[in-house]
mmCIF file of C-alpha atoms and ligand atoms in Angstrom:
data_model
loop_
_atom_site.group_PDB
_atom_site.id
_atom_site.type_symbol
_atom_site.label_atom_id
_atom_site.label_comp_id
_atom_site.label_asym_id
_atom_site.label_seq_id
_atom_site.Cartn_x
_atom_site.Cartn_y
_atom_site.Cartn_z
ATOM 1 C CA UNK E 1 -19.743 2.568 10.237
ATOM 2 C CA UNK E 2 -16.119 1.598 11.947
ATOM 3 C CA UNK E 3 -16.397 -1.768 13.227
ATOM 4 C CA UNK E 4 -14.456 -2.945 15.817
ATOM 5 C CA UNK E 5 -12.664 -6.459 14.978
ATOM 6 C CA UNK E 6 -12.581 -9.397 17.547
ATOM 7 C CA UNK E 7 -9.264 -11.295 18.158
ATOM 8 C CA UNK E 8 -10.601 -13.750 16.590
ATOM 9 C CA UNK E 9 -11.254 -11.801 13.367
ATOM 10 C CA UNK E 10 -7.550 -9.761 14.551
ATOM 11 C CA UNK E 11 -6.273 -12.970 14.050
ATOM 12 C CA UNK E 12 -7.268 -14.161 10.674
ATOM 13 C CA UNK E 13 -6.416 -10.755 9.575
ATOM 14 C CA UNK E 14 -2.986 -11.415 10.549
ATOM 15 C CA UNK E 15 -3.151 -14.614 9.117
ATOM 16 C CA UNK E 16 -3.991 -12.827 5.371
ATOM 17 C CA UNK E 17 -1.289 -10.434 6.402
ATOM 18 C CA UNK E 18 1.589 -12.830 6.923
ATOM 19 C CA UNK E 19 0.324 -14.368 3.518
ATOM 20 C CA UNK E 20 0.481 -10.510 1.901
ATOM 21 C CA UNK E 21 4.095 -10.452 3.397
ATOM 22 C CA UNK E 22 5.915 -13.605 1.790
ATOM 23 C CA UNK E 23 4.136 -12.647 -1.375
ATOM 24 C CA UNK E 24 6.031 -9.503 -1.037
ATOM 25 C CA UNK E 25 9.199 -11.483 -0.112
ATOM 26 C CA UNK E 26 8.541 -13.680 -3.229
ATOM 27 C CA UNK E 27 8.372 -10.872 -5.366
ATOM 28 C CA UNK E 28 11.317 -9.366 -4.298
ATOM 29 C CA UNK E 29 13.383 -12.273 -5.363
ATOM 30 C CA UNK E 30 12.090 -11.561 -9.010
ATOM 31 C CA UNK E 31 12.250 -8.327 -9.289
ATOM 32 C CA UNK E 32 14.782 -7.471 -12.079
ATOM 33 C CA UNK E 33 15.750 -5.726 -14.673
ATOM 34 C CA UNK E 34 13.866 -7.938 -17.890
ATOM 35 C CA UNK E 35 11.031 -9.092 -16.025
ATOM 36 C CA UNK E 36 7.721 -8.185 -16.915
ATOM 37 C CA UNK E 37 5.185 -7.086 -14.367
ATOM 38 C CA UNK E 38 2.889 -9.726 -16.428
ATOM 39 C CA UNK E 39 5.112 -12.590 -15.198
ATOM 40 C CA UNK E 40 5.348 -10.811 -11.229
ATOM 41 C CA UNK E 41 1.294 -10.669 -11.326
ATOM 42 C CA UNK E 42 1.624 -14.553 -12.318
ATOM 43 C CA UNK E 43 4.018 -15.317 -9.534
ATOM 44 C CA UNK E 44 1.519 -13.685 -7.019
ATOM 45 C CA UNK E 45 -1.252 -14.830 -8.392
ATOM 46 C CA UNK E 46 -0.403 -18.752 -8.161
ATOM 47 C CA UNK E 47 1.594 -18.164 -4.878
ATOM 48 C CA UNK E 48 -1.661 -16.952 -3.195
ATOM 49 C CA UNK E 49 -3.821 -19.301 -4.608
ATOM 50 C CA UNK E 50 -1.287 -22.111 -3.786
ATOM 51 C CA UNK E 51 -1.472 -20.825 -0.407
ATOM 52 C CA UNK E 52 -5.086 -21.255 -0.104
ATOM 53 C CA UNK E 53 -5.796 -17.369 -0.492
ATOM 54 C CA UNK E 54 -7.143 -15.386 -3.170
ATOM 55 C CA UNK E 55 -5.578 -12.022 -4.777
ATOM 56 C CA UNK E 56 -8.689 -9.560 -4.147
ATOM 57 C CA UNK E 57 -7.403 -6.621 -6.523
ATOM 58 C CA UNK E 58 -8.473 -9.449 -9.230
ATOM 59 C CA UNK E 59 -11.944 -8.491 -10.590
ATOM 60 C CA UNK E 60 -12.353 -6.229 -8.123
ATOM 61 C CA UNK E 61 -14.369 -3.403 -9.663
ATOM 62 C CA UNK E 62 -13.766 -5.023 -13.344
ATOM 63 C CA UNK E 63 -9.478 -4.464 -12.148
ATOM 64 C CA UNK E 64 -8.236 -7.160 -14.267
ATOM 65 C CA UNK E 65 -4.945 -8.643 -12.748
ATOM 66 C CA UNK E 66 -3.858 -9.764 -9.540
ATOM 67 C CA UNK E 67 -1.474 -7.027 -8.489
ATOM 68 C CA UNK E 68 -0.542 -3.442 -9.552
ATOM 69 C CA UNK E 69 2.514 -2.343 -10.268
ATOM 70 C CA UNK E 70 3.391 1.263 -10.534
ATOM 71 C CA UNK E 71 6.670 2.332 -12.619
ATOM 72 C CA UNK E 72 8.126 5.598 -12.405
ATOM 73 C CA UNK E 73 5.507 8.617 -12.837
ATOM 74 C CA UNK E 74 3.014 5.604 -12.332
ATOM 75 C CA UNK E 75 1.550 5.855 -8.501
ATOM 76 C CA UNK E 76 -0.935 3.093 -8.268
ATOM 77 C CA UNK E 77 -2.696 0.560 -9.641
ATOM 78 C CA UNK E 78 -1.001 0.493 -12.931
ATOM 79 C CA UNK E 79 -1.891 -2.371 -14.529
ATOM 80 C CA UNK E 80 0.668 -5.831 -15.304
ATOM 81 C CA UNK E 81 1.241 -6.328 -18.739
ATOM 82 C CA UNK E 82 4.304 -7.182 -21.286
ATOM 83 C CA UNK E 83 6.212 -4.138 -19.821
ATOM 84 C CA UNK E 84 9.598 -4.908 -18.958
ATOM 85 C CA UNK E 85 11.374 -3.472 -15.757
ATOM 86 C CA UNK E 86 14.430 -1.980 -16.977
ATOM 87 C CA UNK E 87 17.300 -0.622 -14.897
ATOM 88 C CA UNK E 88 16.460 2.051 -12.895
ATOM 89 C CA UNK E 89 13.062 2.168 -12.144
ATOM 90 C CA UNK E 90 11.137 2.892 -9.263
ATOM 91 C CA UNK E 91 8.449 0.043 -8.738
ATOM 92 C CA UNK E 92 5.790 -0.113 -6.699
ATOM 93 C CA UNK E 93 3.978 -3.302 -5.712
ATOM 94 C CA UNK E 94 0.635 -3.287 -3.982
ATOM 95 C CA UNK E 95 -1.771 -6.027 -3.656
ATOM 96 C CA UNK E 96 -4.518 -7.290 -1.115
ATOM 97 C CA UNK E 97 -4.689 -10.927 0.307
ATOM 98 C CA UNK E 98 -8.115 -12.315 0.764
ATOM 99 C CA UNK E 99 -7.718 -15.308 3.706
ATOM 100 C CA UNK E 100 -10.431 -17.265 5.677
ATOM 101 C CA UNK E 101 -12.841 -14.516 4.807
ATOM 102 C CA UNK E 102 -10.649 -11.097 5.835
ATOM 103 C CA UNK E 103 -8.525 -8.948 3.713
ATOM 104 C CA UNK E 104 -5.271 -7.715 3.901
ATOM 105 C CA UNK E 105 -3.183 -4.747 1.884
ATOM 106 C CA UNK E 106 0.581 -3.739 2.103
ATOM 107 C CA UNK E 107 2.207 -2.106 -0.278
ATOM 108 C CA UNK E 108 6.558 -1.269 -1.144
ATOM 109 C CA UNK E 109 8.168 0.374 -3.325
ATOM 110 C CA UNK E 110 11.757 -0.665 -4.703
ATOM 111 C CA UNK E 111 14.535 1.179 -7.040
ATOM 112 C CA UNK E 112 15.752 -1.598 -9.181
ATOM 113 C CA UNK E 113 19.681 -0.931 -10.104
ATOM 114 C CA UNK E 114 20.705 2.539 -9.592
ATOM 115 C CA UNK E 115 19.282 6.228 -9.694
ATOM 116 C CA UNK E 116 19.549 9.621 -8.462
ATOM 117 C CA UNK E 117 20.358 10.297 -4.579
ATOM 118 C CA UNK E 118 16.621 12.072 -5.026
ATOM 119 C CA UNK E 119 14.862 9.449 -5.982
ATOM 120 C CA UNK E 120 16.759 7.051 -3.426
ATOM 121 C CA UNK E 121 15.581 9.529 -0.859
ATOM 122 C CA UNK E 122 11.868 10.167 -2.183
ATOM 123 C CA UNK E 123 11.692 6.210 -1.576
ATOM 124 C CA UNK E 124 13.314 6.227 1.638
ATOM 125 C CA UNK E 125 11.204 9.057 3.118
ATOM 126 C CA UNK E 126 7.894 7.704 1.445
ATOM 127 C CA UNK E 127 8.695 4.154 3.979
ATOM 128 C CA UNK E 128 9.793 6.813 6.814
ATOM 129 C CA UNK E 129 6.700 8.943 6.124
ATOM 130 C CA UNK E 130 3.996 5.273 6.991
ATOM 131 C CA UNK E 131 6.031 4.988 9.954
ATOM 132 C CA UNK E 132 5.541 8.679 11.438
ATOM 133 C CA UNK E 133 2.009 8.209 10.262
ATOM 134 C CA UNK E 134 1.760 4.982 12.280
ATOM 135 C CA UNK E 135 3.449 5.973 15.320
ATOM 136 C CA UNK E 136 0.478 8.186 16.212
ATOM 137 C CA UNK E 137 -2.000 5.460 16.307
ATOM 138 C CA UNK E 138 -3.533 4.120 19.363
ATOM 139 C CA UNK E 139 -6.457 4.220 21.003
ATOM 140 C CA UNK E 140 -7.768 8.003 21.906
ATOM 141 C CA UNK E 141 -5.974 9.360 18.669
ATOM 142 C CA UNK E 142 -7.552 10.880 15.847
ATOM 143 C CA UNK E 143 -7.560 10.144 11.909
ATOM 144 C CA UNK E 144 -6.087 13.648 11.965
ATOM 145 C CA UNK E 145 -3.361 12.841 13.438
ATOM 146 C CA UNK E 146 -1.996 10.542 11.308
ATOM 147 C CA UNK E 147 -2.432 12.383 8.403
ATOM 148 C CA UNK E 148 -0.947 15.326 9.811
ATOM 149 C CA UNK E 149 2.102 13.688 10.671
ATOM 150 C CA UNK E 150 2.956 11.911 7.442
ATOM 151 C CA UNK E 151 1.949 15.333 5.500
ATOM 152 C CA UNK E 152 4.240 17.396 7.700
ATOM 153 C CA UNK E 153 7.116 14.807 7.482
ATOM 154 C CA UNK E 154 6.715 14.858 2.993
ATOM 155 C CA UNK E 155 6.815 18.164 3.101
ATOM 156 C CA UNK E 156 9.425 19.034 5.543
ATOM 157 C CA UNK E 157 11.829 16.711 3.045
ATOM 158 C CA UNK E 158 10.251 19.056 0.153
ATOM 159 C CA UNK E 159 7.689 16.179 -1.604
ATOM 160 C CA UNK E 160 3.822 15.805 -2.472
ATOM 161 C CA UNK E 161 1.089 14.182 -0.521
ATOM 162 C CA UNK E 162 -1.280 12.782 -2.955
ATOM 163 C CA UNK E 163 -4.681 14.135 -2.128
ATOM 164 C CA UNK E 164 -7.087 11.778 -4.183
ATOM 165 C CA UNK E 165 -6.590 8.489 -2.879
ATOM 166 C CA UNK E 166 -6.455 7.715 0.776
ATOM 167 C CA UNK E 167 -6.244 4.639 2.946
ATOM 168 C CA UNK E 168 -9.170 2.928 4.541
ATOM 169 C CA UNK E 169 -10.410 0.281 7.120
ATOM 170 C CA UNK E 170 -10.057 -3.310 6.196
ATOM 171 C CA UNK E 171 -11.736 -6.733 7.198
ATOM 172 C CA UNK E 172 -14.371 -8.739 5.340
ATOM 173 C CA UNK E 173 -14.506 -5.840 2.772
ATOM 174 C CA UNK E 174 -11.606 -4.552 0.885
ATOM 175 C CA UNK E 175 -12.282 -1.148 1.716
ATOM 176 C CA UNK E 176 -14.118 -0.380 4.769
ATOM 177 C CA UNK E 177 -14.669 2.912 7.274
ATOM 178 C CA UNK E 178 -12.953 5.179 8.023
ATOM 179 C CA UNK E 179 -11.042 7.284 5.354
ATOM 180 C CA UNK E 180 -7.648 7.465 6.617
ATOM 181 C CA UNK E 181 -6.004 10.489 4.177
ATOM 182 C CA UNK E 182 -2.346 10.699 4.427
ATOM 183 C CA UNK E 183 -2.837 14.812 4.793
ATOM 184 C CA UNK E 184 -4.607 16.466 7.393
ATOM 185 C CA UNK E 185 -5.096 18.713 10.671
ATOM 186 C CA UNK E 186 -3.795 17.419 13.723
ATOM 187 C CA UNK E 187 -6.996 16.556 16.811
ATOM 188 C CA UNK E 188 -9.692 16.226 13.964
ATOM 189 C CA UNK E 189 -11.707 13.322 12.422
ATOM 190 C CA UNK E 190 -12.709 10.240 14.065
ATOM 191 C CA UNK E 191 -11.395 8.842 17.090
ATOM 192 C CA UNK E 192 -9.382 5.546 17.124
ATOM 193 C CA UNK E 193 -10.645 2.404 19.194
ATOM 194 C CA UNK E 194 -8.633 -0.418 19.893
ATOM 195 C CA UNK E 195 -10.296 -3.206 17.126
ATOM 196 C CA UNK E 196 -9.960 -1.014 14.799
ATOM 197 C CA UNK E 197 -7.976 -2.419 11.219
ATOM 198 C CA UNK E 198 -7.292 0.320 8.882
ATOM 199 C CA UNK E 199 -4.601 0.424 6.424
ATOM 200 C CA UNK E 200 -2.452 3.282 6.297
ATOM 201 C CA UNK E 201 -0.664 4.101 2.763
ATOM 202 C CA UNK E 202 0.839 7.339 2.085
ATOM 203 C CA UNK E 203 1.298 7.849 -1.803
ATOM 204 C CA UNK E 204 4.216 10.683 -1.925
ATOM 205 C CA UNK E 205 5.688 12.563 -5.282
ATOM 206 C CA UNK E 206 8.622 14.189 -5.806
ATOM 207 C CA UNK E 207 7.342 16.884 -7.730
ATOM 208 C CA UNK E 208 3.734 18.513 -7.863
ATOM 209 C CA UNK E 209 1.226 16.632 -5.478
ATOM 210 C CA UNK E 210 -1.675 16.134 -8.736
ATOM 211 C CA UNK E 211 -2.512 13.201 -10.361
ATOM 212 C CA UNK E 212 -4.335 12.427 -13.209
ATOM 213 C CA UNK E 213 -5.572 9.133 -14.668
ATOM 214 C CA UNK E 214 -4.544 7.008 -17.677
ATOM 215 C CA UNK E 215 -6.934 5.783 -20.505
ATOM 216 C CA UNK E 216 -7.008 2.431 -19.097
ATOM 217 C CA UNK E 217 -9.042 3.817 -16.314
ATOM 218 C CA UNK E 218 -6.684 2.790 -13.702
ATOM 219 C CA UNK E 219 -3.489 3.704 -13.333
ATOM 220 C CA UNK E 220 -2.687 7.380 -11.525
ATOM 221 C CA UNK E 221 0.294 9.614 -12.588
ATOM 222 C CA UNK E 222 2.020 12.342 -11.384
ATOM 223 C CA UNK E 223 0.864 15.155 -14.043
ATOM 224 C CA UNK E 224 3.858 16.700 -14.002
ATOM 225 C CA UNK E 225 5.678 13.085 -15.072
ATOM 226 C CA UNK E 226 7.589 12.837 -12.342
ATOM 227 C CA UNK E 227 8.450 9.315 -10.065
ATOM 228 C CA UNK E 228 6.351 8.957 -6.336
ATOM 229 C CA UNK E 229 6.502 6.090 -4.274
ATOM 230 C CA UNK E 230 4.032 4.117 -2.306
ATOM 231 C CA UNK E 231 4.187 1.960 0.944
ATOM 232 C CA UNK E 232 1.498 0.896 3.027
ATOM 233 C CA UNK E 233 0.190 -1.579 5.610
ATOM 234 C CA UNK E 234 -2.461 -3.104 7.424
ATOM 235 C CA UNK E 235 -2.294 -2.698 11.285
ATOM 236 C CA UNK E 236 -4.357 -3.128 13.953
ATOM 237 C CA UNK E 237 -5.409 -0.194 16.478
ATOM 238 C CA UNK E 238 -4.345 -1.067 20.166
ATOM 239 C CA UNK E 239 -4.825 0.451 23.792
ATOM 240 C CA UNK E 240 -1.347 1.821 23.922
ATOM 241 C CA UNK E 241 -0.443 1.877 20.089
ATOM 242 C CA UNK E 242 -0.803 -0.724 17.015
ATOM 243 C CA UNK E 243 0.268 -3.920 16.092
ATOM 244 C CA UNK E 244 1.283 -4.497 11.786
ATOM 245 C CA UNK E 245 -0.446 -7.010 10.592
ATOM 246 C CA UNK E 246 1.208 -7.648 7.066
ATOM 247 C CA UNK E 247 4.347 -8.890 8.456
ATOM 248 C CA UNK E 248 6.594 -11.538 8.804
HETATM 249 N N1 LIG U 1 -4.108 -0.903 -1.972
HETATM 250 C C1 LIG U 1 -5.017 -0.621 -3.057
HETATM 251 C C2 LIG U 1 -6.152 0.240 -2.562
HETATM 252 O O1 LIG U 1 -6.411 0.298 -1.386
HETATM 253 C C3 LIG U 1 -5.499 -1.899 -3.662
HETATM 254 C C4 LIG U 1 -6.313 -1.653 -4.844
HETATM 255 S S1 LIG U 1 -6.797 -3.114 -5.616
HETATM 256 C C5 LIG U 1 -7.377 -2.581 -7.129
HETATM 257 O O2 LIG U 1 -6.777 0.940 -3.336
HETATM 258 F F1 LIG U 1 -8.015 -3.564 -7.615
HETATM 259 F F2 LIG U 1 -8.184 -1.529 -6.966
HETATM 260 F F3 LIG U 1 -6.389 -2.230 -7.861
HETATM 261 CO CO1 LIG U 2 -5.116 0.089 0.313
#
């Protein structure tokens, strides 16, 4: 079932959101070559909790840290641990916010130092590709037709739409209805309603699309071992459009 939120609930949603974004912002700062993603899952952790939140990728389904943090042929929910970021890398950060009783996910995806002009571009057209996606929501559209326009904008710039993992709705539950896949046929699935909080987060490769999983149970890879990059964000579904709700 798709539940439609009240402003009320809109707005403590935004509330968890704003709370998602200057963790983001935080991280940002630390993000550097010699860091480990250990002492960035610490730095969330007690910013959140300082902030009256709580991280709700901790524990959830036995996940064991606060954030994940992807490196490289990593595409989500690696795992924080004594790894140190070295120069180079692509990094992506994705965590929820749980606030007053609602959750909230956004996730980015950063090059630290330098790299090739195709990674730089498989970053930059992974952000460009939530965008297209979320410029087709508002009320009247269908699922469809979001997915169809972030899958037709990765592949027009020649890169893979992960298939197995897809965003979702959000609220009091992490993951809530509907499935919102970041592939697709344009006019099908379900129809938006204004109220609607889903959270849209296209997961693209620059190779081969397939992923496979690591023995740790988590963390997805690109099989063929190379990088892919990850943004996403929670928005609300409006009469004439949407309104982001993990921002500033
Ligand atoms: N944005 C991720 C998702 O929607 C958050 C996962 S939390 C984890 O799947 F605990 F599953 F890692
Ligand atoms: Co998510």
């Amino acid at each position: 079932m798709i539940s439609i939120k009240s402003e009320r609930e809109i707005n403590l949603i935004k509330e968890s959101g704003h709370l998602n974004y200057l963790t983001h912002e935080l991280l940002k700062k630390h993000l550097k070559p010699g860091i480990t993603t250990n002492e960035l899952d610490k730095i969330a952790y007690d910013f959140i909790t300082k902030n009256g939140g709580y991280p709700s990728c901790l524990n959830y389904e036995g996940f064991p840290k606060s954030i994940c943090v992807s490196i490289n042929d990593e595409v989500v929910h690696g795992i924080p641990s004594n790894r140190k970021i070295k120069n180079g890398d692509v990094v992506s950060i994705d965590f929820c916010v749980l606030l007053n009783g609602y959750h909230s996910d956004s996730a980015r995806t950063y090059i630290v130092g330098d790299t090739t002009e195709e990674v730089k571009d498989l970053v930059k057209n992974t952000e460009e590709a939530l965008y297209v996606g979320l410029q087709q929501i508002k009320e009247g559209a269908k699922i469809g037709d979001v997915g169809a326009a972030i899958q037709e904008y990765a592949e027009a710039h020649g890169l893979g739409v992960v298939r197995e993992l897809v965003g979702h709705g959000i609220g009091t539950e992490m993951h809530e209805d509907p499935d919102v896949p970041n592939y697709g046929t344009k006019g099908t699935g379900k129809t938006l309603k204004a109220g609607m909080v889903i959270a849209v987060e296209p997961m693209i490769t620059l190779g081969d699309y397939h992923v496979g999983i690591l023995e740790d149970d988590w963390t997805i890879v690109t099989q063929d071992g190379l990088p892919s990059a990850h943004f996403e964000h929670t928005v609300v579904v409006t009469k004439d459009g949407y309104e982001i709700l993990t921002k500033e």
